[in-house]
Short mmCIF file of C-alpha atoms in Angstrom, two decimals:
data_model
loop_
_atom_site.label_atom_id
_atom_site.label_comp_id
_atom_site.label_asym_id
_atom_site.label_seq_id
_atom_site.Cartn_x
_atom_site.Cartn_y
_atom_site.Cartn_z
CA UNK A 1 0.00 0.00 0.00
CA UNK A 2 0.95 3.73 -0.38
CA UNK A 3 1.15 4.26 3.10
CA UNK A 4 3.30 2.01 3.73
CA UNK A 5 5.69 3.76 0.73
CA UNK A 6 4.54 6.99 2.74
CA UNK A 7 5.94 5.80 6.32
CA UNK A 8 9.32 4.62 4.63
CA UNK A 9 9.74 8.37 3.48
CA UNK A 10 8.46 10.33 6.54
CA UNK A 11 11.30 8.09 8.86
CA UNK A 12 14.01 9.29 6.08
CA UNK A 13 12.35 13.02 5.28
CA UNK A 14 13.37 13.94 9.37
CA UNK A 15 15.87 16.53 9.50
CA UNK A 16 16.29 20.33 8.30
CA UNK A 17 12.88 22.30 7.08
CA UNK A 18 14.47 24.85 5.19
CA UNK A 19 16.70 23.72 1.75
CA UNK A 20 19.80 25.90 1.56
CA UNK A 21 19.96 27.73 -1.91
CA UNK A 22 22.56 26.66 -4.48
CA UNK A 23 24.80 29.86 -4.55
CA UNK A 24 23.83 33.16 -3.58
CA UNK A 25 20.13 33.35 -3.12
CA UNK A 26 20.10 37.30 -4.75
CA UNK A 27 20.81 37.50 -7.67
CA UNK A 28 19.90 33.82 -8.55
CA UNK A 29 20.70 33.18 -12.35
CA UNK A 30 21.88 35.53 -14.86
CA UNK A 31 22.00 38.68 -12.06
CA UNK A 32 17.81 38.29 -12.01
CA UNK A 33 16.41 37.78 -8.77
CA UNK A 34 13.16 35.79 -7.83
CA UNK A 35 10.59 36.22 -4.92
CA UNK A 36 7.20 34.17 -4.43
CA UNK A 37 4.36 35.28 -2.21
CA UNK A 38 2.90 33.15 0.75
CA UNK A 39 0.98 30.02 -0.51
CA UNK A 40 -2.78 30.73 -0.27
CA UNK A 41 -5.35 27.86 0.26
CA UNK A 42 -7.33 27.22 -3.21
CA UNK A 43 -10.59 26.15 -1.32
CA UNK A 44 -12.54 26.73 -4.50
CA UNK A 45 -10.65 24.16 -6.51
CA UNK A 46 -10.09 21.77 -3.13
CA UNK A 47 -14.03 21.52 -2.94
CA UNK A 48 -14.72 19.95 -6.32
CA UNK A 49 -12.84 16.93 -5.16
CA UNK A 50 -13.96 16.47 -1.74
CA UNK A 51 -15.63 13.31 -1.42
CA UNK A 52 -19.09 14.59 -1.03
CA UNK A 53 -22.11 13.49 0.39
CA UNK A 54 -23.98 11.03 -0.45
CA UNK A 55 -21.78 9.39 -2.81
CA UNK A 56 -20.73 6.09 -3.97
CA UNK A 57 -17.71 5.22 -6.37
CA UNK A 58 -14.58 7.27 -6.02
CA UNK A 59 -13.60 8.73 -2.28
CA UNK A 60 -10.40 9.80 -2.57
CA UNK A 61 -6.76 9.23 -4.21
CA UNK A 62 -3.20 10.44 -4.38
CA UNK A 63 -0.80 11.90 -6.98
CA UNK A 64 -3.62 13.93 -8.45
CA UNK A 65 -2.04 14.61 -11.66
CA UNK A 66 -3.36 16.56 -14.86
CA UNK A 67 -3.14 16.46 -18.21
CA UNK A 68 -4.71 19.33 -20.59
CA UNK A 69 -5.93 17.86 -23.57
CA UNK A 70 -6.48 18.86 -27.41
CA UNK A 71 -9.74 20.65 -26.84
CA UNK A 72 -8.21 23.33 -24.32
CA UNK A 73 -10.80 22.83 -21.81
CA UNK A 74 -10.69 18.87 -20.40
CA UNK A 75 -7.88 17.63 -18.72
CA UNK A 76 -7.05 14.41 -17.70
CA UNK A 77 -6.60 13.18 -14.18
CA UNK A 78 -4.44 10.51 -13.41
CA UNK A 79 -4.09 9.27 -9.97
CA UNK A 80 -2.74 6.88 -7.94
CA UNK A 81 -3.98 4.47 -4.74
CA UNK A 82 -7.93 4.53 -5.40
CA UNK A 83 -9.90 4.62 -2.60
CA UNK A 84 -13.59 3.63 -3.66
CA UNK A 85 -16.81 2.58 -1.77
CA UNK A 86 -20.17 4.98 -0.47
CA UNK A 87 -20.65 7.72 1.71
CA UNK A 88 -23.29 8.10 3.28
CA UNK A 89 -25.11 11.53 5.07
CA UNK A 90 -23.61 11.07 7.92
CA UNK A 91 -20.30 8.95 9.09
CA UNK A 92 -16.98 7.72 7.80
CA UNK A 93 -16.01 6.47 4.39
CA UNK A 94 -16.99 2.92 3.78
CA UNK A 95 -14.31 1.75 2.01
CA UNK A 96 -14.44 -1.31 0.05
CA UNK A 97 -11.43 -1.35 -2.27
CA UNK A 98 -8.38 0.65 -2.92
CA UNK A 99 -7.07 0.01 -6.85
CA UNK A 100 -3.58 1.09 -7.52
CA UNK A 101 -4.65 3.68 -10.26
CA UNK A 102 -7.62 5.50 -11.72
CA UNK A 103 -8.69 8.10 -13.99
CA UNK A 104 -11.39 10.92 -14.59
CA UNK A 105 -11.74 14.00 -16.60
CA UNK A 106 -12.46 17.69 -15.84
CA UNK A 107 -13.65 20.61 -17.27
CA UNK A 108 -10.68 23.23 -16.09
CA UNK A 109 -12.03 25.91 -13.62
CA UNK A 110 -15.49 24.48 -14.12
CA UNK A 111 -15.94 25.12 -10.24
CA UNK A 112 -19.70 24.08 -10.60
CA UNK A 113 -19.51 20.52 -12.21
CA UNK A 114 -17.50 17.78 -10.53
CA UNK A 115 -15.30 15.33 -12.48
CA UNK A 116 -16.11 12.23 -14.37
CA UNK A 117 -14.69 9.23 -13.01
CA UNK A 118 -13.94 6.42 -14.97
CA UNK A 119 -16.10 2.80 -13.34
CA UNK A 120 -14.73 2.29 -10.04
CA UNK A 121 -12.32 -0.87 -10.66
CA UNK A 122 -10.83 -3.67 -7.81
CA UNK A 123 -7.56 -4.82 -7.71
CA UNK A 124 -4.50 -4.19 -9.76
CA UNK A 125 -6.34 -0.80 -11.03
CA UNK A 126 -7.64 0.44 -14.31
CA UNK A 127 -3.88 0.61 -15.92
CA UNK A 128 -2.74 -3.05 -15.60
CA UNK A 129 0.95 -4.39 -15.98
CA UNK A 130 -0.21 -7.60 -17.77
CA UNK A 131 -2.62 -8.86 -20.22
CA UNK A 132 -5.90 -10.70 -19.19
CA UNK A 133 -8.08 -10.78 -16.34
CA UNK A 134 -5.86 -12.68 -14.00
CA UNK A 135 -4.26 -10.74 -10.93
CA UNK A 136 -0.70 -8.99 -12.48
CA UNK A 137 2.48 -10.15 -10.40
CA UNK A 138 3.02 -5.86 -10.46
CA UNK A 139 1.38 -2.78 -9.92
CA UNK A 140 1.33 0.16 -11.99
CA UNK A 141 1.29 4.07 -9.41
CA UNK A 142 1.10 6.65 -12.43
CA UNK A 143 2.88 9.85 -11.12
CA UNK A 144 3.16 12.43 -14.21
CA UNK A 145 2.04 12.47 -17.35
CA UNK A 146 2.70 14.45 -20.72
CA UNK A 147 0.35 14.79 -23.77
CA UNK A 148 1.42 14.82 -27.66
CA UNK A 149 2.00 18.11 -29.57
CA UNK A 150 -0.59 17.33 -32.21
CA UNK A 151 -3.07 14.93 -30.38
CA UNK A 152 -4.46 13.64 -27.77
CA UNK A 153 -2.20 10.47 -26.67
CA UNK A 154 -0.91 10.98 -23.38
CA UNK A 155 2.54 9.09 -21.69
CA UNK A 156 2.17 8.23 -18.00
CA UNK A 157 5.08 7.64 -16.15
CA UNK A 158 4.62 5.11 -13.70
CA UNK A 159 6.48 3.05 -10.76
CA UNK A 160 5.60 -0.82 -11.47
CA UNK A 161 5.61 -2.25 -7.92
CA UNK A 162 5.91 -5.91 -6.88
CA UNK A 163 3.23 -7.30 -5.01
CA UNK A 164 5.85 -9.33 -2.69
CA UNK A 165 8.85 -8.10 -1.02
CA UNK A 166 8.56 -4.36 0.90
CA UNK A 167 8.23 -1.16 -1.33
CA UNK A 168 9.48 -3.75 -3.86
CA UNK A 169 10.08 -1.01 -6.83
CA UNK A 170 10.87 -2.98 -10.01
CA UNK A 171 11.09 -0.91 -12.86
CA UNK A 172 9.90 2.70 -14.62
CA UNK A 173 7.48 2.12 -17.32
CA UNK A 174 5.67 4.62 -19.60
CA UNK A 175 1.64 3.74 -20.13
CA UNK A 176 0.27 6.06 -23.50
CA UNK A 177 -2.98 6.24 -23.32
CA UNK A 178 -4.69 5.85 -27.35
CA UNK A 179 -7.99 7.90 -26.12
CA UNK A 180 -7.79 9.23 -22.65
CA UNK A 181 -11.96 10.55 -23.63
CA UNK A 182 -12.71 6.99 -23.27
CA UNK A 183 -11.23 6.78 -19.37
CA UNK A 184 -11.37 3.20 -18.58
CA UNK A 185 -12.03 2.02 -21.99
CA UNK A 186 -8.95 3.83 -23.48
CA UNK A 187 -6.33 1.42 -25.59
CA UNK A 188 -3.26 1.56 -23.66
CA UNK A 189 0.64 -0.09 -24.57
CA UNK A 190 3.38 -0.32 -22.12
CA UNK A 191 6.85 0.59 -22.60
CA UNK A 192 9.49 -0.51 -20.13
CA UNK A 193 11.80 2.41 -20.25
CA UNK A 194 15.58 1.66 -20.63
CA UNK A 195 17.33 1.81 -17.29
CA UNK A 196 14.12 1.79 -15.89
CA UNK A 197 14.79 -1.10 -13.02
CA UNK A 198 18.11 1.57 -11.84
CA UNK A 199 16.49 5.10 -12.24
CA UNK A 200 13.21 5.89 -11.27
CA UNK A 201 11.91 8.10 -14.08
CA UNK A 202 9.07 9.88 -12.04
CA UNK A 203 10.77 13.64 -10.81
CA UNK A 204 9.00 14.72 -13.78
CA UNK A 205 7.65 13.93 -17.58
CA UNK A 206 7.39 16.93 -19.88
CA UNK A 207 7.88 17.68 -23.68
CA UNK A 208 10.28 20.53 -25.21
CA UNK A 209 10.80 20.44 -29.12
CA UNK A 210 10.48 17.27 -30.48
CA UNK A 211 11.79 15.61 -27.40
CA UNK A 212 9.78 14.26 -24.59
CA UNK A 213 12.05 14.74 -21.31
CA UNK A 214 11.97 12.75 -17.94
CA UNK A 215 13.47 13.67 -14.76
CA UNK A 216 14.76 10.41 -12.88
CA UNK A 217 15.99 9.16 -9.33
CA UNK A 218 18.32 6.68 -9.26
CA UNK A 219 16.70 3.85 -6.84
CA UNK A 220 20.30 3.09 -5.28
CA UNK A 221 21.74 6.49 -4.40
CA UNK A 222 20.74 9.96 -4.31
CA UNK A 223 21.85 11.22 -8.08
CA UNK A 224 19.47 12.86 -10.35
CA UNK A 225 19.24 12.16 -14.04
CA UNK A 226 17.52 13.76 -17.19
CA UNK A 227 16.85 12.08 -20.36
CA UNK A 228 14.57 12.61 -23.27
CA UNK A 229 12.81 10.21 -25.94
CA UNK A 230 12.18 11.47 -29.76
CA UNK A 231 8.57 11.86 -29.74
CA UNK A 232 8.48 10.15 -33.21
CA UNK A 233 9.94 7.27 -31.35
CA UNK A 234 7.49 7.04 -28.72
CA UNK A 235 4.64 6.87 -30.77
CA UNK A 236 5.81 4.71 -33.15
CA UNK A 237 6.79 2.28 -30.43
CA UNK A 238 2.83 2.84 -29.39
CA UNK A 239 1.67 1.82 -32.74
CA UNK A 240 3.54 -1.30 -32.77
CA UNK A 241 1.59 -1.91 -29.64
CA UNK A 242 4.85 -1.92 -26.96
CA UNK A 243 8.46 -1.96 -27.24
CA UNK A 244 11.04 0.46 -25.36
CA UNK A 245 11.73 3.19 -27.12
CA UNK A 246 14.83 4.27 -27.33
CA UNK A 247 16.38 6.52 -24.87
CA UNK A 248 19.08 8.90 -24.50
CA UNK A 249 20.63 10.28 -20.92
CA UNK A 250 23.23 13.29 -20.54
CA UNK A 251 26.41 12.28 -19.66
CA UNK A 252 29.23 13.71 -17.72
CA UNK A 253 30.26 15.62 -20.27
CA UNK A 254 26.89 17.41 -21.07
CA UNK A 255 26.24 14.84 -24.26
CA UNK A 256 23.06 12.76 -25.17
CA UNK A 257 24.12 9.41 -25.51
CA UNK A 258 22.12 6.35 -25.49
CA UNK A 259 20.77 4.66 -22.24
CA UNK A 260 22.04 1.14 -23.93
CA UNK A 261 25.93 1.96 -23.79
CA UNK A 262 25.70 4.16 -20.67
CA UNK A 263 24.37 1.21 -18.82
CA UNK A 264 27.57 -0.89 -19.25
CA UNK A 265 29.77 1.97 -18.25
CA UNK A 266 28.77 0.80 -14.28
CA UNK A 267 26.44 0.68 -11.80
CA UNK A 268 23.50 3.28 -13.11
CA UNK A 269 22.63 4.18 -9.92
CA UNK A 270 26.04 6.23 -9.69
CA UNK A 271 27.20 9.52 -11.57
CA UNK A 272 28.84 7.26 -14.31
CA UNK A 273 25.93 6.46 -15.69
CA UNK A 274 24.96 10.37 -16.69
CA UNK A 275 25.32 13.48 -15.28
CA UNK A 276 24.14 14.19 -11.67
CA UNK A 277 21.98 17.27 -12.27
CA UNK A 278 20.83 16.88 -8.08
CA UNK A 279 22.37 19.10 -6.04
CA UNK A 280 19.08 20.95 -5.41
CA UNK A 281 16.98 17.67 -4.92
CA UNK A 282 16.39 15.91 -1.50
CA UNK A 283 17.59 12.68 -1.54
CA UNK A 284 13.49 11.67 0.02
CA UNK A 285 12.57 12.96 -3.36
CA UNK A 286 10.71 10.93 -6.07
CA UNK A 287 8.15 12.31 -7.33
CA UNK A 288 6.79 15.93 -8.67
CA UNK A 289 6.29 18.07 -12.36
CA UNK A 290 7.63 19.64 -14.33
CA UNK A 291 6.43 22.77 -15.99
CA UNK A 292 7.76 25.52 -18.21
CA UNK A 293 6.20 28.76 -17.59
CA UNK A 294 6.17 31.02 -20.89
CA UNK A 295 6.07 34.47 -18.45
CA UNK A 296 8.73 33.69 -16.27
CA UNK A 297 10.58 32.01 -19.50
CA UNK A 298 11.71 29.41 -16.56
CA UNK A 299 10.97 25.95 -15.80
CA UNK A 300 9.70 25.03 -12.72
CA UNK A 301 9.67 21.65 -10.66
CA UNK A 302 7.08 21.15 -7.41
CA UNK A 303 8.14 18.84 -4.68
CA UNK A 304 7.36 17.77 -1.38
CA UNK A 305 8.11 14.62 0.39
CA UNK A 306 7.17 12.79 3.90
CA UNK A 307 6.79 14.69 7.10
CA UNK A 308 7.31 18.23 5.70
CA UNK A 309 5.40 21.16 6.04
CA UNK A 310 7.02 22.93 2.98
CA UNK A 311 6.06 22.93 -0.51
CA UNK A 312 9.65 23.09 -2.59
CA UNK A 313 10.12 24.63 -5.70
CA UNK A 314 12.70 24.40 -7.92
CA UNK A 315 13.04 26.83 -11.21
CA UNK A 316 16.00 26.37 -13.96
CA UNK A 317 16.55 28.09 -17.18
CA UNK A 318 16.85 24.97 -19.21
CA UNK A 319 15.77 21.18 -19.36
CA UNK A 320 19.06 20.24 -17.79
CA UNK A 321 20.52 23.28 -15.13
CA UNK A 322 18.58 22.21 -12.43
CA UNK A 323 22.40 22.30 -10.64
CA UNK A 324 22.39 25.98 -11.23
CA UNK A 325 18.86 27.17 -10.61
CA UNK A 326 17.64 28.12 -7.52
CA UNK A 327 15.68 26.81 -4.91
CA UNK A 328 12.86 28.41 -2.55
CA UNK A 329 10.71 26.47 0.20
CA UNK A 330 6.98 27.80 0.69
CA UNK A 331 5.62 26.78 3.87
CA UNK A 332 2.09 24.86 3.65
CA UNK A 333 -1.15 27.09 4.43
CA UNK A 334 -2.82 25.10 7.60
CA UNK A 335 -5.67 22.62 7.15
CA UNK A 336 -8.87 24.38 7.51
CA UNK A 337 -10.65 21.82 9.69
CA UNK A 338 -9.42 21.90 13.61
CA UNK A 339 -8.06 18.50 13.02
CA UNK A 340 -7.39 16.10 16.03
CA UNK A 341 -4.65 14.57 14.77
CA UNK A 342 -1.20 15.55 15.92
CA UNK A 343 0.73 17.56 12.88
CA UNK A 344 3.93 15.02 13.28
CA UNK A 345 1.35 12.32 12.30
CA UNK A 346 0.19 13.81 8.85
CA UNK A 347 1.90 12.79 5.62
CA UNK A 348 2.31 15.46 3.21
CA UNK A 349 2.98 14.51 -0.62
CA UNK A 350 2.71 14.20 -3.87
CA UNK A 351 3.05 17.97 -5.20
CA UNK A 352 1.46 18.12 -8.64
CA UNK A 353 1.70 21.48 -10.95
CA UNK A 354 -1.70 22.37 -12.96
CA UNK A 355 -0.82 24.70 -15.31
CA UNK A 356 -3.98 24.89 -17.20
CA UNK A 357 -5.78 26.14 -13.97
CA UNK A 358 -3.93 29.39 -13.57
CA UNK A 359 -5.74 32.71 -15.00
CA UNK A 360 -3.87 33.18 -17.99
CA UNK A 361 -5.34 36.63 -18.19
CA UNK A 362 -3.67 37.41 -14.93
CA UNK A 363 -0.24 37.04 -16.11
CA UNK A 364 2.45 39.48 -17.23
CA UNK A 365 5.90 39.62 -17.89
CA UNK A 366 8.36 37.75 -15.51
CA UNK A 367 5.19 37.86 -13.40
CA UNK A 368 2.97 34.46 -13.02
CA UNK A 369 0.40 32.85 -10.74
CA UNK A 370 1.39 28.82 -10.08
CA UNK A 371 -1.35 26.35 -8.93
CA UNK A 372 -0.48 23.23 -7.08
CA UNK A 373 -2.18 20.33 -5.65
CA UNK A 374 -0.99 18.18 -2.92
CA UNK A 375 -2.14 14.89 -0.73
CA UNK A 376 -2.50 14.84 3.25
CA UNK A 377 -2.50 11.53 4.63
CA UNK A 378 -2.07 9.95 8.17
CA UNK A 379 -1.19 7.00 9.20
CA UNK A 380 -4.20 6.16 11.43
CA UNK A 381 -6.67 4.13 9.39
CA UNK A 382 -9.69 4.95 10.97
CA UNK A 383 -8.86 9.20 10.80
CA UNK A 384 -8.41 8.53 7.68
CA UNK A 385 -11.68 7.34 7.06
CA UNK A 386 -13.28 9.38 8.90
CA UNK A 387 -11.45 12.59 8.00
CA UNK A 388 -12.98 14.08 4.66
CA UNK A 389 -10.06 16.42 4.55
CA UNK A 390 -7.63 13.85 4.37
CA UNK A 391 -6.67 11.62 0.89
CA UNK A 392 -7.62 14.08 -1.83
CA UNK A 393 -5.86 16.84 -3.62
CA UNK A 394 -5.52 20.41 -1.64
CA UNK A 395 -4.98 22.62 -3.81
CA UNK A 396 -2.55 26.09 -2.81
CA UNK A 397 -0.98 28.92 -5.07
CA UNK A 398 1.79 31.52 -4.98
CA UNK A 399 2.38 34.37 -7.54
CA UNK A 400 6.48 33.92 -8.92
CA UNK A 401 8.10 37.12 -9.80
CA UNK A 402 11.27 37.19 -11.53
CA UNK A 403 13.18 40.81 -11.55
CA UNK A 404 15.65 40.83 -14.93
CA UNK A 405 19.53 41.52 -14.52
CA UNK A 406 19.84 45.02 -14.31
CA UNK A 407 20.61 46.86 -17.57
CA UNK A 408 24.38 47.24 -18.46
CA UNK A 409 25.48 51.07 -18.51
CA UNK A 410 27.18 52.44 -21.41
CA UNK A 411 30.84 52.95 -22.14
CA UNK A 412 30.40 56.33 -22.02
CA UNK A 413 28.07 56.43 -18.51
CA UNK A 414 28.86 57.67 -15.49
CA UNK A 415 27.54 54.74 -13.35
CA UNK A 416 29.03 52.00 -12.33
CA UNK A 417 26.93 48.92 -10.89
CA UNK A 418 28.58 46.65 -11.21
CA UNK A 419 31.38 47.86 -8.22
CA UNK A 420 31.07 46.41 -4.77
CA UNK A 421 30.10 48.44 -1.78
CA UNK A 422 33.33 48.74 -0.26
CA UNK A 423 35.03 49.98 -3.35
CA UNK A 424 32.08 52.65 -3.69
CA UNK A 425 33.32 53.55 -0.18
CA UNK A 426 36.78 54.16 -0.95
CA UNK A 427 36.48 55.87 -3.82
CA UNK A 428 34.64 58.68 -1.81
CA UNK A 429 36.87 58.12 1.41
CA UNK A 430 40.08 58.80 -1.52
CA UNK A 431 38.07 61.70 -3.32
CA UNK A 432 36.95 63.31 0.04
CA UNK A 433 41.47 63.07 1.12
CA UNK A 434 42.04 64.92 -2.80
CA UNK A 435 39.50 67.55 -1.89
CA UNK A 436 41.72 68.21 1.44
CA UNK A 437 44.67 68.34 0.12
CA UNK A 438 43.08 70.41 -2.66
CA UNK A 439 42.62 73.01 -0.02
CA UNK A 440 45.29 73.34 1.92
CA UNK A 441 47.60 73.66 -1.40
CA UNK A 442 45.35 76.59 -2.03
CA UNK A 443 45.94 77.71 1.81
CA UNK A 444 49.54 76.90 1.43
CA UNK A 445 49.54 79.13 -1.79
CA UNK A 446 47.93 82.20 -0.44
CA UNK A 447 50.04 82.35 2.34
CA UNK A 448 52.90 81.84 0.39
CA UNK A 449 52.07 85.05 -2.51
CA UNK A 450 52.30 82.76 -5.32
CA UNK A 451 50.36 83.93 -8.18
CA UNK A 452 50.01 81.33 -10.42
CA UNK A 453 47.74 79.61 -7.60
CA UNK A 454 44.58 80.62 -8.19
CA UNK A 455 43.76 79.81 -11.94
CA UNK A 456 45.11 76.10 -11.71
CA UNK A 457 43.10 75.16 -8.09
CA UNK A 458 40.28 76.29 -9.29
CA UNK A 459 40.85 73.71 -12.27
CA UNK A 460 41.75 70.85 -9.61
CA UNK A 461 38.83 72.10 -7.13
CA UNK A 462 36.76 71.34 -10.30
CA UNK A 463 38.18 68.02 -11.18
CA UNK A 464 37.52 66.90 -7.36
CA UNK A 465 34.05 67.46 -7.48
CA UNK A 466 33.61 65.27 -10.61
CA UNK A 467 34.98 62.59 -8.65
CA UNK A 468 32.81 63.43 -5.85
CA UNK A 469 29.67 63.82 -8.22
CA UNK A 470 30.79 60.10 -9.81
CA UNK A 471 31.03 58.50 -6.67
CA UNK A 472 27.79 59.47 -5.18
CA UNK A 473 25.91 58.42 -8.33
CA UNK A 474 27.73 54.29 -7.83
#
C-alpha cells in the first residue's frame, strides 16, 4: 500500500525544514532575482474533489495529476492508490477497495460541475501491468504524465511495484494512453523504459521540441538524471503496440548518448551512468512536475516529500541546469478543519503542478500565478476514514516574480553597478582626502604670494568634485 511507501519516506524526510539555496540566493541566475508570495489555500478548486455526500464510487486518491488535452478545456486526471466505496449523510467512508490507479476527466475551472470518473475498478487498477483478467504479479502508481504536440495520446510515467517483497520497486514504465476521452475504456501499450529497473523516471515527464524529457531518481543512491525520448519514437513504439523506445541520458560531459551503452559503463545508480543534475533535490525525493512557464521564460519543478510542512520549488533556465537554478521552500497554508490529529502524524505529498488552472489573463511579464495540488495523509486508518479532509488533492498557489539583470550602462556612462560596496566607499573616502589636500595647497599658496595659484586650483577644485559627483551616483 501507499502508506506504507509513505511511512518509509516520513522516517528518512526527518531533519532540516528549510533547503539551503545553491549559490547566492540574490541574484539567482543571470544577475535576475526571484521572490514568491505566501501560498494561499485554493478552497474553491479543493471543494470539487472532496468526497461529497452522499456518494458512492470514487472517495479519494493520491498523486492527483493533470493532463490538458487537445480541446483546451478537459484535462485528464491521473491518480494513484484509489480509494472507492459509499458515503453516506452522515459517518466515515466505507471503504471497500483501494485500486492502484484510476482516472477521470475535468472541465478546467469548471468550479460548478464535478469530475467524471472512470467505473470504479478492484484490484491491480484500471492501468494493468499484464494482459488478461488474471491478478498482475506488479502494480502500476502513475505519477506524471505528458500529452502529444498534435493529439491527444498521453505518456504516464509510472512506478511498477511488486506485489511481494517491501516497497518492492521494479522498474519505470511509460503507459500512452490511445484515447484518454474513453477513461477506462482507453487502448493503452506499455513501454518498459531503458534503465528503468536503476532510475526511477518519475521527478517529472514533460515535452520541449520534439523531445519528450523525464526527470529520474536513481533507486540506489541519491543522483538525479535527465533524459529525453524522440517523440516520433514514442509513438511509433505505441503503434507497434509496446516496445522500449529508445532513450538517450546526458552524460558527464553534457552529451546525449544512449541509455544502452551508458548502462555498461557501471552501476546506473552512480554519476557514471549520466550526469548528476541533483544538487538541489532531496535525496526523500521521487516524485513531482515539471512545468515551463512562458512568463517567467523558466521551468519550474514542485516537490514535497514525507513529514514536511514545505512545498519546494525548484526553477531552472533549461531542461538540464537544475544544478544551477535556484531553490525556494513555501511553507504549507494550515488545514482548515481543527483536526485532532497531531501535525507530526500527517503525511504530506505528492506535489502536482496544474498549469492549465492558472488565470492566464492574470499574467504578465516575468510575473505568473502557479497552482499546485498536494495529498494529506495519516497514518491512522480509521482518521483517515473518517477525515474528509484527508486523501484528496488540496490545492494552494503563490504568484512567482522574476526581476531581470539590471541593464548594463554604457561605455560612455557615469555609473558603475557593477562595483562592490566597499570599493564605492573608498572611492569617496580617496576623493573626500584629494578635496583636502586640494585646499590646503590653495591655503599653502595664499600664504605663500604665489600667483600662479589661483587659476590652476580652481581647475583641480573642479576636477575633485567630478569625482565626488561620480562617486555618489555608484
Amino acid at each position: 500500500m501507499l502508506l506504507l511507501r509513505l511511512a518509509a519516506a516520513a522516517m528518512a524526510a526527518r531533519g532540516p525544514s528549510r533547503l539551503q539555496p545553491h549559490g547566492d540566493p540574490s541574484p539567482g541566475w543571470a544577475g535576475g532575482a526571484l521572490s514568491a508570495t505566501a501560498l494561499s489555500q485554493r478552497a474553491d478548486l479543493t471543494k470539487v474533489f472532496q468526497p461529497r455526500r452522499p456518494s458512492s464510487g470514487w472517495l479519494g486518491a493520491d498523486s492527483s495529476a493533470s493532463v490538458l488535452l487537445m480541446d483546451g478545456e478537459t484535462s485528464l486526471w491521473i491518480w494513484a492508490d484509489t480509494l472507492i466505496g459509499s458515503l453516506g449523510q452522515q459517518g466515515p467512508r466505507q471503504v471497500v477497495g483501494m485500486p492502484h490507479n484510476s482516472l477521470s476527466l475535468w472541465k478546467s475551472n469548471d468550479l460548478s460541475s464535478p469530475p467524471k470518473w472512470g467505473a470504479p475498478s478492484t484490484g491491480d487498477g484500471v492501468i494493468r501491468s499484464c494482459d488478461g483478467n488474471a491478478p498482475c504479479e506488479t502494480y502500476y502508481w502513475p505519477i506524471n504524465g505528458v500529452r502529444e504536440k498534435q493529439g491527444n495520446r498521453v505518456a504516464i510515467a509510472c512506478m511498477e511495484v511488486s506485489y511481494t517483497g517491501f516497497l518492492n520497486v521494479t522498474s519505470t514504465t511509460l503507459v500512452v494512453l490511445d484515447n484518454p476521452l474513453l477513461l477506462n475504456r482507453s487502448i493503452y501499450t506499455r513501454h518498459e523504459l531503458p534503465l528503468g529497473k536503476s532510475i526511477m523516471w518519475t521527478l517529472g515527464t514533460f515535452r520541449s521540441g520534439t523531445f519528450l524529457y523525464l526527470l529520474g531518481r536513481a533507486m540506489a543512491g541519491t543522483s538525479v538524471h535527465v533524459g529525453r525520448i524522440s517523440e516520433e519514437t514514442l509513438w511509433a513504439a505505441a503503434a507497434a503496440a509496446g516496445g522500449a523506445p529508445s532513450l538517450e541520458i546526458l552524460d558527464g560531459s553534457g552529451q546525449w548518448v544512449e541509455a544502452t551503452t551508458v548502462a555498461t559503463k557501471g552501476d546506473p545508480a552512480h554519476a557514471d551512468a549520466g550526469a548528476d543534475i541533483g544538487v538541489l533535490f532531496k535525496a526523500t525525493e521521487t516524485e513531482g512536475s515539471v512545468v515551463y512557464d512562458e512568463s517567467l521564460q523558466l521551468w519550474y519543478w514542485c516537490g514535497l516529500q514525507g513529514i514536511d510542512s514545505n512545498l519546494t520549488l525548484r526553477f531552472s533556465p533549461t531542461v538540464s541546469g537544475w544544478a544551477a537554478g535556484y531553490a525556494v521552500q513555501l511553507p504549507l497554508p494550515p488545514r482548515s478543519d481543527a483536526s485532532s490529529v497531531p501535525a507530526n502524524e500527517y503525511l504530506n505529498y505528492g506535489c502536482k503542478a496544474h498549469p492549465e488552472l492558472t488565470a492566464a489573463a492574470k499574467a504578465t511579464k516575468d510575473t505568473a500565478e502557479l497552482i499546485f495540488s498536494f495529498n494529506t495523509n495519516t497514518l491512522n486508518a480509521s482518521q483517515l476514514a473518517a477525515d474528509l479532509e484527508l486523501y484528496h488533492p488540496r490545492f494552494v498557489s503563490t504568484q512567482i516574480r522574476v526581476r531581470p539583470p539590471a541593464p548594463q550602462p554604457s561605455s560612455q556612462g557615469k555609473k558603475h553597478p557593477g562595483l562592490s560596496a566597499g570599493t564605492v566607499a573608498a572611492i569617496v573616502v580617496a576623493a573626500v582626502l584629494v578635496a583636502a589636500a586640494v585646499g590646503a595647497l590653495l591655503l599653502w599658496r595664499r600664504v605663500d604670494g604665489d600667483g600662479d595659484g589661483g587659476g590652476g586650483s580652481k581647475q583641480d577644485e573642479l576636477q575633485v568634485r567630478l569625482e565626488l559627483a561620480h562617486g555618489d551616483d555608484l
